[in-house]
mmCIF file with all atom_site columns, C-alpha atoms in Angstrom:
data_model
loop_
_atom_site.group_PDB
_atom_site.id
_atom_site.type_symbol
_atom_site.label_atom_id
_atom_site.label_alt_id
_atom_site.label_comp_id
_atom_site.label_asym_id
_atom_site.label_entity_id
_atom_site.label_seq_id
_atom_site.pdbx_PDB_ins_code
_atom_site.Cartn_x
_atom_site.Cartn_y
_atom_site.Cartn_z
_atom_site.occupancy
_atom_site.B_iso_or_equiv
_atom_site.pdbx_formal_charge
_atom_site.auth_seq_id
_atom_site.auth_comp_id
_atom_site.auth_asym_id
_atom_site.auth_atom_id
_atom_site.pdbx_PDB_model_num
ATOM 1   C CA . UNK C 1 1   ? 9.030   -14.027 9.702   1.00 61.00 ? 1   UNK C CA 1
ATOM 2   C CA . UNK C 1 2   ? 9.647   -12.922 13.006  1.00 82.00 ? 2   UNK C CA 1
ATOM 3   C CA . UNK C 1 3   ? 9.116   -10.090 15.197  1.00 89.00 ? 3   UNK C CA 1
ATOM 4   C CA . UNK C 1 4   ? 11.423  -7.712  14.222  1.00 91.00 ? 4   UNK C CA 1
ATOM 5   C CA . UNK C 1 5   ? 10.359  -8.473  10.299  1.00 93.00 ? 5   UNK C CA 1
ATOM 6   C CA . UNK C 1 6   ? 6.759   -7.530  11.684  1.00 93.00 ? 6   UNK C CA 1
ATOM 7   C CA . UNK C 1 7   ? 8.107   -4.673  13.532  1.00 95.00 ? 7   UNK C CA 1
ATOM 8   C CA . UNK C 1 8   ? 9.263   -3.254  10.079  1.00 96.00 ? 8   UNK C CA 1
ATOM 9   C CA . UNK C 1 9   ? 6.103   -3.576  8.184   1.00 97.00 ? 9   UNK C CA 1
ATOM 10  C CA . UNK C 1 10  ? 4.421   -1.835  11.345  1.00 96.00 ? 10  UNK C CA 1
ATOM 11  C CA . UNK C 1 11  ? 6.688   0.949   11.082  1.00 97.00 ? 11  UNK C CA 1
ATOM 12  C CA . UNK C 1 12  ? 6.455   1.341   7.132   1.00 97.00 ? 12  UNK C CA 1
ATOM 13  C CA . UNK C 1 13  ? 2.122   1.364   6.943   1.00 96.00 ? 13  UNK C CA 1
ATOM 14  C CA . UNK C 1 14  ? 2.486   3.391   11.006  1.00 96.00 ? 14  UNK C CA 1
ATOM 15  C CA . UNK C 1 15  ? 4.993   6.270   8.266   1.00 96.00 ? 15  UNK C CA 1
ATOM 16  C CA . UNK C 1 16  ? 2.718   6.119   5.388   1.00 90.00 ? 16  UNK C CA 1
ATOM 17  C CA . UNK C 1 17  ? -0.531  6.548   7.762   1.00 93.00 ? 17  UNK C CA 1
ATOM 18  C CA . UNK C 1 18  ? 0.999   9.490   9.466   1.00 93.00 ? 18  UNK C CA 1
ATOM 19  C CA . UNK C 1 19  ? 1.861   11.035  6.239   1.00 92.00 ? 19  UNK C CA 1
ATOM 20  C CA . UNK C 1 20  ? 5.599   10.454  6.640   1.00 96.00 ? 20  UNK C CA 1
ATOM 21  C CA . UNK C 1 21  ? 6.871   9.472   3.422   1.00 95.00 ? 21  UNK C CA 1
ATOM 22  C CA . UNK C 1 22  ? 9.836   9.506   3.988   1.00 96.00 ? 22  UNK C CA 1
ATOM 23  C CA . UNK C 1 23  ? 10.101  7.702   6.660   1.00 97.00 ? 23  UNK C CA 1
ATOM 24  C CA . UNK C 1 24  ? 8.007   5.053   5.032   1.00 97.00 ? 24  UNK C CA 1
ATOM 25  C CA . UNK C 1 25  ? 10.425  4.949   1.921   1.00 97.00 ? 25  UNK C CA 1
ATOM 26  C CA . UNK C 1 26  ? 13.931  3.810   4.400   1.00 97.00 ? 26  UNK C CA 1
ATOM 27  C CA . UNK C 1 27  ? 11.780  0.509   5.280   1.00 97.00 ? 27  UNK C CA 1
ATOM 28  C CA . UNK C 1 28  ? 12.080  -0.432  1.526   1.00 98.00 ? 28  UNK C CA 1
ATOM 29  C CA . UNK C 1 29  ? 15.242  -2.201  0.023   1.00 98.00 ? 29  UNK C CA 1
ATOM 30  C CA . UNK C 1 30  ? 16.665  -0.333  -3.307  1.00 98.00 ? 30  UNK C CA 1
ATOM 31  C CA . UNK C 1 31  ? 15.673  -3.506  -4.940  1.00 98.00 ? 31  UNK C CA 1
ATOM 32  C CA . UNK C 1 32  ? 12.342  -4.251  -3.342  1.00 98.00 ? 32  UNK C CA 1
ATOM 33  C CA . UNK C 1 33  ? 9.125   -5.019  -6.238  1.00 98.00 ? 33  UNK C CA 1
ATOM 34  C CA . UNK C 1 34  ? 5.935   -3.592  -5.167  1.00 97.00 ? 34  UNK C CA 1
ATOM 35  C CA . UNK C 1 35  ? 3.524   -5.374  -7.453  1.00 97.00 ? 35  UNK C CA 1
ATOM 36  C CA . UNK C 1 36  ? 0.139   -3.433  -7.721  1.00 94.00 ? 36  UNK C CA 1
ATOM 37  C CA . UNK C 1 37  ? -2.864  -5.712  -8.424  1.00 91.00 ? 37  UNK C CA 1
ATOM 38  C CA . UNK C 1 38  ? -3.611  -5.913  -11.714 1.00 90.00 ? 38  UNK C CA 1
ATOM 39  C CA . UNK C 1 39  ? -6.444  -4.092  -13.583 1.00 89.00 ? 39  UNK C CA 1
ATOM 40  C CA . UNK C 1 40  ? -5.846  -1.022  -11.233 1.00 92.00 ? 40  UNK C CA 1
ATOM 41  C CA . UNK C 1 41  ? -5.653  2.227   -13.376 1.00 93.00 ? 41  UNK C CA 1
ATOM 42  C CA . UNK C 1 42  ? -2.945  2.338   -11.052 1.00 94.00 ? 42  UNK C CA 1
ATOM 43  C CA . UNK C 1 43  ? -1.521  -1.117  -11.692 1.00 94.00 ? 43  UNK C CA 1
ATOM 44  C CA . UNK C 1 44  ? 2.065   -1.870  -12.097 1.00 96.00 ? 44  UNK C CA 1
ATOM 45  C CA . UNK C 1 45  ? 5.449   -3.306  -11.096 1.00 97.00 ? 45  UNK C CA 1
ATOM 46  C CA . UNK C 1 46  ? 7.713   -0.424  -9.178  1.00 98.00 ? 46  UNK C CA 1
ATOM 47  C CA . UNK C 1 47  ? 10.957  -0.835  -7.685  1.00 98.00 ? 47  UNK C CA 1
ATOM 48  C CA . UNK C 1 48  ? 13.088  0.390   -4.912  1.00 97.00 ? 48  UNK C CA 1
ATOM 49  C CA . UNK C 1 49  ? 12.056  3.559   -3.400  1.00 97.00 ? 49  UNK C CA 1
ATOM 50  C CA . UNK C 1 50  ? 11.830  5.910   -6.596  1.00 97.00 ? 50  UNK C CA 1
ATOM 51  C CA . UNK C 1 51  ? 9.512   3.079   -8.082  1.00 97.00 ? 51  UNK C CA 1
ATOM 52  C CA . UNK C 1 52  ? 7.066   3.243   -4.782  1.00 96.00 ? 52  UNK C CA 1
ATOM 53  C CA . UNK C 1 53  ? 7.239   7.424   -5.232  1.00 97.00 ? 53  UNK C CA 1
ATOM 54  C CA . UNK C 1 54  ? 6.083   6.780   -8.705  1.00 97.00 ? 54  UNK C CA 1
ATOM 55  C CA . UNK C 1 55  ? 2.876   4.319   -7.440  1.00 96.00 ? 55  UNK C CA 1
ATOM 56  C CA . UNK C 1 56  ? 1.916   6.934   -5.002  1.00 95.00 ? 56  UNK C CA 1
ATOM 57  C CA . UNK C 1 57  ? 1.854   9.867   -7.769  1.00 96.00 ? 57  UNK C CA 1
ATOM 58  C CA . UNK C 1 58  ? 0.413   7.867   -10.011 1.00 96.00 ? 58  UNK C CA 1
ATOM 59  C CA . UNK C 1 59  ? -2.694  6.851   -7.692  1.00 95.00 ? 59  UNK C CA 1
ATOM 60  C CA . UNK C 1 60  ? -2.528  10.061  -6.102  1.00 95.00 ? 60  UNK C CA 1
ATOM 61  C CA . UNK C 1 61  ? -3.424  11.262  -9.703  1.00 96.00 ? 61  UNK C CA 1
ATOM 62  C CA . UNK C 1 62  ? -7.421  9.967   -8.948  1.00 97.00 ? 62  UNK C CA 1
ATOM 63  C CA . UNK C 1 63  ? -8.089  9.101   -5.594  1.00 97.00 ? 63  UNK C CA 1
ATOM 64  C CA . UNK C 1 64  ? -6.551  10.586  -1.931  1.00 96.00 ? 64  UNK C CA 1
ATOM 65  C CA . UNK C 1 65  ? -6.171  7.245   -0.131  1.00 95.00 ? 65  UNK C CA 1
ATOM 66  C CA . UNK C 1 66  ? -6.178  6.847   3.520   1.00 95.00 ? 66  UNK C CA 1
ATOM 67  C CA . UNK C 1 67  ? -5.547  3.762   6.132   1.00 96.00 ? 67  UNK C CA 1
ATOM 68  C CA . UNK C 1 68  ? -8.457  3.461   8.735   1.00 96.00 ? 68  UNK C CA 1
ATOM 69  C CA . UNK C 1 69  ? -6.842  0.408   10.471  1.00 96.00 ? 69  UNK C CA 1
ATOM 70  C CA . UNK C 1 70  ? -4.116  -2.519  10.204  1.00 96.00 ? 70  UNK C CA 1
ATOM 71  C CA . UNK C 1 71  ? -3.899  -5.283  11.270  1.00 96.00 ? 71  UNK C CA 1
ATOM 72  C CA . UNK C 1 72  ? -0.593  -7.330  10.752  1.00 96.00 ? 72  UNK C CA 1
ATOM 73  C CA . UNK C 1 73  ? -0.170  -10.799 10.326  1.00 94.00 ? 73  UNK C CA 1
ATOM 74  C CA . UNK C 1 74  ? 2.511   -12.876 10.566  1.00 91.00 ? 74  UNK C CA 1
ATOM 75  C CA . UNK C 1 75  ? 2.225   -15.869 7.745   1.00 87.00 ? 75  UNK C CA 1
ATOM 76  C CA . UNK C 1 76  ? 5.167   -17.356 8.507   1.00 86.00 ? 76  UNK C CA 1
ATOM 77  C CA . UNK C 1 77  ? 7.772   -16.580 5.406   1.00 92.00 ? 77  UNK C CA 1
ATOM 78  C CA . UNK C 1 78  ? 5.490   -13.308 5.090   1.00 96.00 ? 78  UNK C CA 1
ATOM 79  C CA . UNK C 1 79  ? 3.357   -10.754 6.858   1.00 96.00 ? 79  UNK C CA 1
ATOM 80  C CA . UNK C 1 80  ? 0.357   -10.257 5.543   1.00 96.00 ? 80  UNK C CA 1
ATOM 81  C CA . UNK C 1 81  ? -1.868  -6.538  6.163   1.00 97.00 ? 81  UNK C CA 1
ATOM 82  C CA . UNK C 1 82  ? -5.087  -6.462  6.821   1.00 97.00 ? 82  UNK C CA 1
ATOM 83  C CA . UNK C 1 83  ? -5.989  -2.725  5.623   1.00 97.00 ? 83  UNK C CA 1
ATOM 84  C CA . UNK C 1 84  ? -9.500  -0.441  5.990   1.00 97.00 ? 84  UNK C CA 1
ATOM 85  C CA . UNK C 1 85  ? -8.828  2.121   4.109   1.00 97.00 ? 85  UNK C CA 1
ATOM 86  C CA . UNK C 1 86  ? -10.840 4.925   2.475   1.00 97.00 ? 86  UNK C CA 1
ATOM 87  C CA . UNK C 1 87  ? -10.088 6.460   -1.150  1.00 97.00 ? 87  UNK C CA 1
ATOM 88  C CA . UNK C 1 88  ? -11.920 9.799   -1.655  1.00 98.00 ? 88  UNK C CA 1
ATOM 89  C CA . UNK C 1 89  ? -11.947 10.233  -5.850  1.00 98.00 ? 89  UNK C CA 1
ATOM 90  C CA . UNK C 1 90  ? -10.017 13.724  -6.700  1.00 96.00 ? 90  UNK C CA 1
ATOM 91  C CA . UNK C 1 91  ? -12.608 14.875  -9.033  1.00 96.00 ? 91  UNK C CA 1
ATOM 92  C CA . UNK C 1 92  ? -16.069 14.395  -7.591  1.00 97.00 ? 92  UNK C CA 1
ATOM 93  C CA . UNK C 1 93  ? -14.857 13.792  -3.604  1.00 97.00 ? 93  UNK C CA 1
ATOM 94  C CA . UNK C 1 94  ? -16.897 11.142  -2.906  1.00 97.00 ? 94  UNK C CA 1
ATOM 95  C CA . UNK C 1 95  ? -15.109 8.266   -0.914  1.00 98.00 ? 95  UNK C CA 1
ATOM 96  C CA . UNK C 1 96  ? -15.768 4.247   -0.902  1.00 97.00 ? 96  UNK C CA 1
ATOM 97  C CA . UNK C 1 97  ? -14.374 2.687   2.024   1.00 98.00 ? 97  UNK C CA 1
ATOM 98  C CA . UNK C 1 98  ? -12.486 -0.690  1.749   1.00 97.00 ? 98  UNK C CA 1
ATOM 99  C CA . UNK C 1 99  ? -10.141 -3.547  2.299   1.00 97.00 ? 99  UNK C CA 1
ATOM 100 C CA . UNK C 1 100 ? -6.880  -4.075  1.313   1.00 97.00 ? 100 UNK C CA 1
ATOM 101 C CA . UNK C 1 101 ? -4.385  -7.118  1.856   1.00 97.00 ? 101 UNK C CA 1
ATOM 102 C CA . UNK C 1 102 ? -1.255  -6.474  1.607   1.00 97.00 ? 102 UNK C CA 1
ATOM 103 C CA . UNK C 1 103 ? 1.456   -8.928  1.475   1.00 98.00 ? 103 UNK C CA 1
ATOM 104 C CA . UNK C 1 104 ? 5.241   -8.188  2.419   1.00 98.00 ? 104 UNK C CA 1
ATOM 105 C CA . UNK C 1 105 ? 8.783   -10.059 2.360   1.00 97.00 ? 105 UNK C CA 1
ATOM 106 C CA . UNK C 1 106 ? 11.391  -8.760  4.506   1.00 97.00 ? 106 UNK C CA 1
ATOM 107 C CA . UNK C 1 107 ? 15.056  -9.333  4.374   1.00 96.00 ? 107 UNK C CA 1
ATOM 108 C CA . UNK C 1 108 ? 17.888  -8.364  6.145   1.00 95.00 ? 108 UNK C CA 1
ATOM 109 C CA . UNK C 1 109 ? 15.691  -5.622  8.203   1.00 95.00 ? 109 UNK C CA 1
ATOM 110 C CA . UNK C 1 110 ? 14.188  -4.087  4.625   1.00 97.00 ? 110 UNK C CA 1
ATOM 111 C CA . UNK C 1 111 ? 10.903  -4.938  2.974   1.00 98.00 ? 111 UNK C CA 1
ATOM 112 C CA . UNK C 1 112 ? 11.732  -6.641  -0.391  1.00 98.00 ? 112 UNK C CA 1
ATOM 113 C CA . UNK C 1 113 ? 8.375   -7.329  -1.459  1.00 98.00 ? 113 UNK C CA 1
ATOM 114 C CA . UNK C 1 114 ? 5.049   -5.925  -1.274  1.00 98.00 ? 114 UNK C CA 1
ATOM 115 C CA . UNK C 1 115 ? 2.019   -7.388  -3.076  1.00 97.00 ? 115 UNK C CA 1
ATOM 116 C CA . UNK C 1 116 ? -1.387  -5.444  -3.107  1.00 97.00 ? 116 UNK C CA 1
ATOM 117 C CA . UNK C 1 117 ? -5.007  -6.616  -3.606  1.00 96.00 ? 117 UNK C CA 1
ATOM 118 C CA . UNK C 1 118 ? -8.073  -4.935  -3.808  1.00 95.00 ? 118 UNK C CA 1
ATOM 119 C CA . UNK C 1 119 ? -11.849 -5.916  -2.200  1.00 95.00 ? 119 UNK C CA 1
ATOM 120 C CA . UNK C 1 120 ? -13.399 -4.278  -5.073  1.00 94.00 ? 120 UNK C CA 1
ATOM 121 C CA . UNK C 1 121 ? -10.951 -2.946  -7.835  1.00 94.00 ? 121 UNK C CA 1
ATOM 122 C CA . UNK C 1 122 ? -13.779 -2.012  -10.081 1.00 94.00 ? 122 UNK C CA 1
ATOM 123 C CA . UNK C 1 123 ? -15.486 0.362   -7.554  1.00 96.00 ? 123 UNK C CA 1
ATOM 124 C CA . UNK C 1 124 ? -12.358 1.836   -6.746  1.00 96.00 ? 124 UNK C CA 1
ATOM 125 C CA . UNK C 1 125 ? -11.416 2.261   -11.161 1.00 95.00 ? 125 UNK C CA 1
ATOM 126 C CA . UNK C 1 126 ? -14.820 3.540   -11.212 1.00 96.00 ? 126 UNK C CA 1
ATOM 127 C CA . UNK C 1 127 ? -13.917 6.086   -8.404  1.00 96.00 ? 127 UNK C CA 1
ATOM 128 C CA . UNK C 1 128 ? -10.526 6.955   -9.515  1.00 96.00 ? 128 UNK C CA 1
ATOM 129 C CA . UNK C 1 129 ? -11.993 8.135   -12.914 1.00 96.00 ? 129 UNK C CA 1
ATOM 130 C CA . UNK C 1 130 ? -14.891 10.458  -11.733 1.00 96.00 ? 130 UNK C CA 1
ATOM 131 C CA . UNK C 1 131 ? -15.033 13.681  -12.825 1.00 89.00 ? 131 UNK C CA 1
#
């Protein structure tokens, strides 16, 4: 990957950390698969725009997520982010802080692919689910 490739992950997680949506959502390709890790109660294949909208509603349904820090690196035909994040559960507010990796494929000045894993998906079930 090279800089500028880098440059556009920055400025998608920089968007979604600032609350800018839709700023965040131009960085993605129409076609581009976000694949959230399996066994998430938010798990799921999305696509394009629209399909990240729906992943954000539908997490945004238990927990209030929020990115502490990132840290990007460049794996050569990837970039791969290094997340601490925080997800505060929607029905009892407590929050578990965390890591998340992220891993992106950019094309043409768009990210195509986006690939999520969690530290600790069962802590973070558990905390979506709390009432």
């Amino acid at each position: 990957m090279s800089e500028a490739d880098k440059q556009v992950v920055k400025g998608f997680v920089d968007a979604f950390i600032r609350g800018d949506l839709e700023d965040a959502l131009t960085r993605l390709a129409d076609d581009a698969v976000v694949d959230e890790a399996d066994g998430m109660d938010f798990s799921g294949t999305f696509t394009g725009p629209d399909g990240f909208v729906k992943l954000i509603e539908k997490m945004a349904a238990g927990v209030e997520p929020r990115i502490d820090s990132n840290t990007l690196i460049d794996g050569g035909d990837v970039i791969v982010s290094r997340l601490e994040m925080t997800f505060t559960s929607k029905g009892s507010g407590r929050s578990l802080p965390t890591r998340v990796t992220e891993i992106y494929t950019v094309r043409d000045g768009k990210i195509v692919g986006l690939d999520s894993f969690y530290k600790d998906p069962v802590a973070i079930n558990a905390l979506y689910n709390e009432k």
